[in-house]
């Protein structure tokens, strides 16, 4: 991985990217060609602005098994029935490709993959400016050397704009240079061919036109959601000699223009392709085609668009700064993850009807679906741009009706957000999927995971706790909490003999357990994660009612409160949910977990090496992970990710069980040694959990999580999109976990403990309308509030309380009380 951040191996002194690269902490670079890694690189070179994103595919390439141009709009889905399917699955739609741009020297071949010899190829993502830079030196079969320099952006200043500037230099030849620029509406979804029903053509009714010698447009309709998208492109040539008139070449589903220009050796010809994209889902837009054409008419040169875009990124970086030292090897990955997070969830999302797609807007993995991954994202956003969390939670709120129907279908009341969903909020979880080991179709029971609503409810409360946003709690948050409580209370059954409630037939986050041995897919009883979360939600639904009762002015106008009977039952359930413990006081993942067999990890490691796909490997052998005490990802330990040791102790004791927090380190060891980390979310949760007991391992986990989309480009599923939950979750480890940041009773509390792998951490957070800068190192914490008219912020650093006035800075020495790495430490971290 190192070479991606250092000087690329084949240096070309003429290459501007080799001679003047962006600063090391702000760059992601790839040199040379690597067809096997191209899909991953395209994902990592994706540009986006929350509304729109385009994969970093080469403009001269089409989808060909190596390259995959993909352009997506947030929340823009279509349902397509695959072979043998009647209903089909909703997928994010691959939209018309706006990139196509190529050239040829007179009499030569068009520049395309496999055409000519690429002597040098260098691609750089300039993270600070949000620009993708590319330089290629290509030699054609007549030994004509042509240098191509490209700058590409998807505007952070105007969400509808994207632009590509291509500068072509004929190094050793003169004559006619043909340039072809176009829009391709003939695209299909084909980025994730191993997923059921994910390939196919979602666009129909393609129409194209030419406005003037520089501008063409294309519009298309989705096959079932009937969304219309429109793209207009202006191609303008700057430099070169006499020019021949541009001619439009309409194809059945595409349109392009060919421009011929005379060039001499060393002369630069620039081609500015500027594109506007609109859809009928946009607000304040009635007709996307005229909107796109008008936008282009009002848009200036590439440099004009670039200047505004760079200024917008500068403002965004000022809000999302997270520095661990310019020289730190992981500074660039921290920024790469921040960059892609912001490209998916930018401030523009606030005005959209879009959720948190697990794979970003970077590919078609999981059909662009939404799972529970927001649980790893919102706590980070709450302290940066809480309006974003609010908008994303409102996306859930708008889908409460679908969630209520899903709950009824599950035989109970309240609301159940499906495990996988798209635009409609309906259940899109697959019934079958391909084994990543054998490629065979196998039953897929992951849709049995009903814990998404628990994640949403948890996020509602944390958002409220962080922001104090009463109007949100009243307008949407309360109902989300109550409907979640209602659902789980409906599932809980009472056992009068023990005065205990059971929740049966469920599935926790660990996807290796969907049933008892011999009964796959039938669910499990009394999952610790679910039962503890349910206890927490029941209590907090009640607390939210109490908060709003104290503020009659903002109380919802609709009747959403639970009845007295419900309240009594919730209170009883919350106290009497059943949990199981293993012999040594360790919380059991579910009832009967202790009866499962132990896996011989040593033997399996020897046989397979990497055990991230342990479940499918066992399946290949005719075995079943359900038989063993193995986990794909954090499950019981998720509780320690979400709750401090103190909170968890209170919760479990509140359910009437003895719980000794001194058993927490043993619990962490127990499950960690039985986890294969088959989900990228797993290392995030474990990095957090270990921060309390073993900071060295915690940091190791964190850097693996940070590197999720950067390591192993040959084999990684990053070719189908980034892993957004792991990205945001990793950043949150730095932001909240290592600073020990928590908001409790309106006090901003800090209890920093950096691992040895970090010398310092500097970030800016937003708390109750104030911008606060935090600087933490091993000896001290410095906290500064930006000047302004707000009230002082109540702060506590390791229980030392003080008010932080606007415009002031307080530095507090950290006594060397922190235990050394590796020593148990149960002090409150969250
Ligand atoms: C994980 C889920 C996650 C999903 C999408 C799966 O591999 O097991 O927990 O929600 O990926 O990121």
Tab-separated table of N, CA and C and ligand atoms in Angstrom, residues 358-359 366 371-373 376 419 449 451 509 511 632-633 678-681 723 725, ligand 1:
chain	number	residue	atom	x	y	z
A	358	UNK	N	-24.915	1.603	1.642
A	358	UNK	CA	-23.764	0.925	2.259
A	358	UNK	C	-22.506	1.061	1.410
A	359	UNK	N	-22.640	1.148	0.089
A	359	UNK	CA	-21.458	1.185	-0.771
A	359	UNK	C	-21.251	2.563	-1.403
A	366	UNK	N	-24.525	-4.334	-3.675
A	366	UNK	CA	-25.764	-4.429	-2.882
A	366	UNK	C	-26.872	-3.566	-3.501
A	371	UNK	N	-28.783	-0.420	4.536
A	371	UNK	CA	-28.874	-1.442	5.583
A	371	UNK	C	-28.976	-0.732	6.943
A	372	UNK	N	-28.154	-1.173	7.876
A	372	UNK	CA	-28.117	-0.541	9.208
A	372	UNK	C	-26.850	0.280	9.387
A	373	UNK	N	-26.080	0.420	8.284
A	373	UNK	CA	-24.738	1.000	8.406
A	373	UNK	C	-24.742	2.442	8.910
A	376	UNK	N	-23.041	3.513	12.102
A	376	UNK	CA	-21.613	3.807	12.170
A	376	UNK	C	-21.303	5.206	11.597
A	419	UNK	N	-34.206	-5.134	6.245
A	419	UNK	CA	-32.754	-5.279	6.280
A	419	UNK	C	-32.116	-4.548	5.097
A	449	UNK	N	-32.643	-10.230	9.580
A	449	UNK	CA	-32.146	-9.233	10.549
A	449	UNK	C	-33.161	-8.100	10.675
A	451	UNK	N	-32.957	-5.863	13.104
A	451	UNK	CA	-32.441	-4.897	14.079
A	451	UNK	C	-32.196	-3.511	13.493
A	509	UNK	N	-26.604	-9.006	14.468
A	509	UNK	CA	-25.735	-8.542	13.371
A	509	UNK	C	-24.799	-9.624	12.826
A	511	UNK	N	-23.849	-12.412	10.949
A	511	UNK	CA	-24.565	-13.146	9.892
A	511	UNK	C	-24.182	-14.622	9.808
A	632	UNK	N	-19.094	-13.677	12.302
A	632	UNK	CA	-18.610	-12.935	11.139
A	632	UNK	C	-18.144	-11.543	11.584
A	633	UNK	N	-18.884	-10.972	12.536
A	633	UNK	CA	-18.619	-9.598	12.940
A	633	UNK	C	-19.092	-9.383	14.369
A	678	UNK	N	-15.532	-10.923	8.833
A	678	UNK	CA	-16.037	-11.036	7.456
A	678	UNK	C	-16.765	-9.790	6.997
A	679	UNK	N	-17.081	-8.889	7.909
A	679	UNK	CA	-17.672	-7.610	7.526
A	679	UNK	C	-16.664	-6.516	7.848
A	680	UNK	N	-16.633	-5.496	6.985
A	680	UNK	CA	-15.692	-4.390	7.230
A	680	UNK	C	-16.087	-3.596	8.474
A	681	UNK	N	-17.340	-3.749	8.912
A	681	UNK	CA	-17.788	-3.027	10.103
A	681	UNK	C	-17.186	-3.618	11.376
A	723	UNK	N	-16.898	1.133	1.268
A	723	UNK	CA	-17.593	0.604	2.446
A	723	UNK	C	-17.813	1.782	3.395
A	725	UNK	N	-19.788	2.565	5.888
A	725	UNK	CA	-19.880	2.418	7.347
A	725	UNK	C	-18.493	2.315	7.953
B	1	LIG	C1	-22.513	-6.887	6.861
B	1	LIG	C2	-23.665	-6.025	7.324
B	1	LIG	C3	-23.641	-4.714	6.566
B	1	LIG	C4	-23.645	-4.959	5.079
B	1	LIG	C5	-23.575	-3.693	4.276
B	1	LIG	C6	-22.566	-7.057	5.358
B	1	LIG	O1	-21.436	-7.764	4.949
B	1	LIG	O2	-22.562	-8.159	7.460
B	1	LIG	O3	-23.571	-5.807	8.705
B	1	LIG	O4	-24.750	-3.954	6.904
B	1	LIG	O5	-22.532	-5.776	4.742
B	1	LIG	O6	-22.443	-2.962	4.596
